[in-house]
C-alpha positions as a Python dict, from the first residue, in 0.01 Angstrom:
ca = {
    (1, 'X'): (0, 0, 0),
    (2, 'X'): (-179, -257, 225),
    (3, 'X'): (-425, -29, 384),
    (4, 'X'): (-459, 188, 698),
    (5, 'X'): (-308, 29, 1012),
    (6, 'X'): (-600, -79, 1229),
    (7, 'X'): (-446, 16, 1561),
    (8, 'X'): (-431, 389, 1474),
    (9, 'X'): (-713, 625, 1457),
    (10, 'X'): (-755, 908, 1200),
    (11, 'X'): (-926, 1253, 1225),
    (12, 'X'): (-925, 1478, 920),
    (13, 'X'): (-1021, 1848, 978),
    (14, 'X'): (-1097, 2100, 716),
    (15, 'X'): (-915, 2377, 903),
    (16, 'X'): (-729, 2425, 1236),
    (17, 'X'): (-485, 2671, 1391),
    (18, 'X'): (-228, 2399, 1451),
    (19, 'X'): (-251, 2015, 1449),
    (20, 'X'): (-9, 2005, 1745),
    (21, 'X'): (-235, 2253, 1926),
    (22, 'X'): (-546, 2028, 1835),
    (23, 'X'): (-362, 1727, 1972),
    (24, 'X'): (-288, 1912, 2309),
    (25, 'X'): (-656, 2016, 2333),
    (26, 'X'): (-791, 1655, 2265),
    (27, 'X'): (-506, 1443, 2425),
    (28, 'X'): (-720, 1319, 2723),
    (29, 'X'): (-991, 1199, 2485),
    (30, 'X'): (-749, 974, 2307),
    (31, 'X'): (-814, 597, 2323),
    (32, 'X'): (-559, 485, 2077),
    (33, 'X'): (-277, 637, 1864),
    (34, 'X'): (-431, 908, 1655),
    (35, 'X'): (-340, 1089, 1338),
    (36, 'X'): (-481, 1442, 1305),
    (37, 'X'): (-475, 1584, 952),
    (38, 'X'): (-573, 1936, 862),
    (39, 'X'): (-654, 2039, 496),
    (40, 'X'): (-571, 2397, 611),
    (41, 'X'): (-352, 2504, 909),
    (42, 'X'): (-359, 2876, 996),
    (43, 'X'): (-93, 2900, 1274),
    (44, 'X'): (159, 2632, 1205),
    (45, 'X'): (492, 2614, 1409),
    (46, 'X'): (839, 2471, 1340),
    (47, 'X'): (1117, 2416, 1560),
    (48, 'X'): (1199, 2716, 1814),
    (49, 'X'): (872, 2867, 1747),
    (50, 'X'): (932, 2944, 1384),
    (51, 'X'): (644, 2993, 1151),
    (52, 'X'): (568, 2684, 932),
    (53, 'X'): (374, 2808, 612),
    (54, 'X'): (115, 2556, 500),
    (55, 'X'): (-75, 2657, 182),
    (56, 'X'): (-379, 2454, 64),
    (57, 'X'): (-245, 2123, -83),
    (58, 'X'): (52, 2099, 153),
    (59, 'X'): (51, 1836, 441),
    (60, 'X'): (-2, 1925, 796),
    (61, 'X'): (-53, 1636, 1051),
    (62, 'X'): (11, 1530, 1398),
    (63, 'X'): (47, 1181, 1555),
    (64, 'X'): (-79, 1185, 1903),
    (65, 'X'): (79, 905, 2124),
    (66, 'X'): (70, 804, 2476),
    (67, 'X'): (423, 670, 2525),
    (68, 'X'): (524, 446, 2826),
    (69, 'X'): (902, 502, 2805),
    (70, 'X'): (1123, 737, 2988),
    (71, 'X'): (1130, 1079, 2828),
    (72, 'X'): (1482, 1035, 2671),
    (73, 'X'): (1356, 729, 2494),
    (74, 'X'): (1029, 895, 2397),
    (75, 'X'): (1226, 1165, 2209),
    (76, 'X'): (1389, 916, 1987),
    (77, 'X'): (1060, 879, 1796),
    (78, 'X'): (1173, 1193, 1595),
    (79, 'X'): (1402, 928, 1420),
    (80, 'X'): (1113, 689, 1395),
    (81, 'X'): (920, 956, 1221),
    (82, 'X'): (1202, 1054, 986),
    (83, 'X'): (1231, 701, 865),
    (84, 'X'): (844, 673, 813),
    (85, 'X'): (857, 992, 618),
    (86, 'X'): (1144, 884, 399),
    (87, 'X'): (961, 551, 322),
    (88, 'X'): (627, 750, 244),
    (89, 'X'): (817, 981, 0),
    (90, 'X'): (961, 671, -175),
    (91, 'X'): (627, 519, -187),
    (92, 'X'): (450, 797, -356),
    (93, 'X'): (733, 915, -588),
    (94, 'X'): (925, 590, -663),
    (95, 'X'): (1264, 783, -623),
    (96, 'X'): (1455, 637, -327),
    (97, 'X'): (1781, 805, -446),
    (98, 'X'): (1636, 1158, -423),
    (99, 'X'): (1569, 1167, -50),
    (100, 'X'): (1797, 1188, 252),
    (101, 'X'): (1750, 1275, 621),
    (102, 'X'): (1905, 1585, 789),
    (103, 'X'): (1978, 1581, 1159),
    (104, 'X'): (1791, 1640, 1377),
    (105, 'X'): (1445, 1627, 1204),
    (106, 'X'): (1421, 1726, 832),
    (107, 'X'): (1374, 1537, 513),
    (108, 'X'): (1577, 1654, 210),
    (109, 'X'): (1471, 1621, -157),
    (110, 'X'): (1752, 1670, -410),
    (111, 'X'): (1932, 1847, -132),
    (112, 'X'): (1632, 2084, -50),
    (113, 'X'): (1409, 2081, 257),
    (114, 'X'): (1075, 1909, 180),
    (115, 'X'): (951, 1811, 527),
    (116, 'X'): (1014, 1881, 897),
    (117, 'X'): (920, 1721, 1224),
    (118, 'X'): (821, 1886, 1556),
    (119, 'X'): (795, 1670, 1873),
    (120, 'X'): (612, 1824, 2166),
    (121, 'X'): (544, 1664, 2509),
    (122, 'X'): (192, 1706, 2646),
    (123, 'X'): (79, 1691, 3002),
    (124, 'X'): (412, 1615, 3155),
    (125, 'X'): (393, 1469, 3508),
    (126, 'X'): (665, 1224, 3619),
    (127, 'X'): (752, 1159, 3244),
    (128, 'X'): (585, 1222, 2917),
    (129, 'X'): (207, 1171, 2947),
    (130, 'X'): (128, 1237, 2579),
    (131, 'X'): (342, 1300, 2267),
    (132, 'X'): (260, 1503, 1966),
    (133, 'X'): (459, 1425, 1659),
    (134, 'X'): (393, 1723, 1428),
    (135, 'X'): (483, 1676, 1065),
    (136, 'X'): (478, 1932, 785),
    (137, 'X'): (545, 1841, 410),
    (138, 'X'): (576, 2070, 97),
    (139, 'X'): (366, 1859, -127),
    (140, 'X'): (282, 2123, -375),
    (141, 'X'): (442, 2444, -267),
    (142, 'X'): (749, 2544, -84),
    (143, 'X'): (800, 2882, 115),
    (144, 'X'): (980, 3179, -31),
    (145, 'X'): (1346, 3140, 40),
    (146, 'X'): (1373, 3505, 125),
    (147, 'X'): (1157, 3445, 437),
    (148, 'X'): (1408, 3193, 576),
    (149, 'X'): (1703, 3255, 795),
    (150, 'X'): (2059, 3308, 645),
    (151, 'X'): (2218, 2981, 546),
    (152, 'X'): (1900, 2769, 581),
    (153, 'X'): (1854, 2466, 337),
    (154, 'X'): (1661, 2584, 26),
    (155, 'X'): (1301, 2482, 54),
    (156, 'X'): (1158, 2245, -216),
    (157, 'X'): (824, 2075, -289),
    (158, 'X'): (756, 1720, -390),
    (159, 'X'): (559, 1835, -704),
    (160, 'X'): (825, 2080, -826),
    (161, 'X'): (1111, 1823, -777),
    (162, 'X'): (956, 1513, -889),
    (163, 'X'): (621, 1603, -1083),
    (164, 'X'): (433, 1383, -836),
    (165, 'X'): (92, 1527, -734),
    (166, 'X'): (0, 1366, -413),
    (167, 'X'): (-308, 1468, -193),
    (168, 'X'): (-258, 1512, 185),
    (169, 'X'): (-491, 1222, 236),
    (170, 'X'): (-292, 999, 19),
    (171, 'X'): (36, 1089, 170),
    (172, 'X'): (-112, 1036, 508),
    (173, 'X'): (-203, 674, 436),
    (174, 'X'): (153, 618, 305),
    (175, 'X'): (304, 760, 616),
    (176, 'X'): (68, 594, 863),
    (177, 'X'): (149, 249, 715),
    (178, 'X'): (530, 319, 728),
    (179, 'X'): (524, 475, 1073),
    (180, 'X'): (319, 177, 1228),
    (181, 'X'): (593, -75, 1099),
    (182, 'X'): (885, 149, 1240),
    (183, 'X'): (705, 196, 1563),
    (184, 'X'): (661, -175, 1616),
    (185, 'X'): (1031, -218, 1528),
    (186, 'X'): (1128, 51, 1788),
    (187, 'X'): (905, -98, 2047),
    (188, 'X'): (1047, -454, 1980),
    (189, 'X'): (1405, -411, 1918),
    (190, 'X'): (1493, -68, 2066),
    (191, 'X'): (1671, 229, 1906),
    (192, 'X'): (1967, 43, 1744),
    (193, 'X'): (1793, -85, 1433),
    (194, 'X'): (1644, 272, 1389),
    (195, 'X'): (1972, 438, 1435),
    (196, 'X'): (2132, 217, 1168),
    (197, 'X'): (1853, 264, 927),
    (198, 'X'): (1851, 651, 988),
    (199, 'X'): (2241, 657, 930),
    (200, 'X'): (2193, 472, 599),
    (201, 'X'): (1979, 763, 476),
    (202, 'X'): (2166, 1045, 633),
    (203, 'X'): (2267, 1364, 452),
    (204, 'X'): (2632, 1469, 466),
    (205, 'X'): (2753, 1171, 668),
    (206, 'X'): (3132, 1177, 664),
    (207, 'X'): (3135, 1534, 545),
    (208, 'X'): (3213, 1877, 720),
    (209, 'X'): (2916, 2044, 857),
    (210, 'X'): (2838, 2326, 1098),
    (211, 'X'): (2633, 2280, 1415),
    (212, 'X'): (2489, 2603, 1586),
    (213, 'X'): (2365, 2610, 1943),
    (214, 'X'): (2268, 2955, 2039),
    (215, 'X'): (2558, 3180, 1959),
    (216, 'X'): (2807, 2905, 1944),
    (217, 'X'): (2909, 2718, 1627),
    (218, 'X'): (3115, 2388, 1588),
    (219, 'X'): (3249, 2286, 1260),
    (220, 'X'): (3356, 1931, 1219),
    (221, 'X'): (3306, 1604, 1036),
    (222, 'X'): (2967, 1427, 1081),
    (223, 'X'): (3086, 1089, 1207),
    (224, 'X'): (2770, 919, 1341),
    (225, 'X'): (2455, 941, 1537),
    (226, 'X'): (2512, 792, 1878),
    (227, 'X'): (2282, 567, 2092),
    (228, 'X'): (2105, 878, 2240),
    (229, 'X'): (2024, 1032, 1906),
    (230, 'X'): (2314, 1297, 1943),
    (231, 'X'): (2499, 1432, 1652),
    (232, 'X'): (2866, 1321, 1673),
    (233, 'X'): (3114, 1557, 1526),
    (234, 'X'): (3490, 1517, 1504),
    (235, 'X'): (3628, 1870, 1540),
    (236, 'X'): (3969, 2035, 1589),
    (237, 'X'): (3912, 1979, 1964),
    (238, 'X'): (3816, 1622, 1945),
    (239, 'X'): (3503, 1412, 1922),
    (240, 'X'): (3188, 1577, 2046),
    (241, 'X'): (2831, 1454, 2085),
    (242, 'X'): (2572, 1736, 2042),
    (243, 'X'): (2226, 1676, 2184),
    (244, 'X'): (2058, 1981, 2012),
    (245, 'X'): (2169, 2226, 1736),
    (246, 'X'): (2072, 2376, 1402),
    (247, 'X'): (2286, 2229, 1138),
    (248, 'X'): (2426, 2394, 821),
    (249, 'X'): (2590, 2255, 527),
}
């Protein structure tokens, strides 16, 4: 690693309720993109308000940004963050073949969920004023599968699957370096290179998957990711672009 990206600030907290909540509380004080890392997080949240367990030694952090793009482009940073996470995992483990990306915002290790991303807009007024990119990683421990919803991908930890013991501070440095590079690419060249890189690491591409939105499920072949970040399925009814869903294998 070449060192911390100078254009990004860093705050390390002993304990906090949620790093995304801390980002919301301090957004107006931000003078540059800022990573907020918590050694202990007492009220972490995942997508759709689900609880995100974070025992000591696991990774909980939020990147606080002040984007200038339209909201639909700002939301594409979930894919930027996913690529940065993938690269950080490869950096600390040396096992590129073990990791893949699950739409819309998870990282898989040997087929199990090792990390998740939660984007939240803050202070919205005529667009997104601030963006919190929350990231949780099972560095040393994974949740009890019995606590998860039916059909959820089994949870795993980096240490249990690879034997790599990585501290949250070490992982943050690898992640921040990777994110800064992908963010520059996104701002310079737009979403297309990010889309292509994400697809090259996608789990179950070309295979049959299930996408559930509310009480509706669609089963089809995962064809691609479109220019808006939508999941594109080939179903019995034809080709369909899905903007938001829970995906099951």
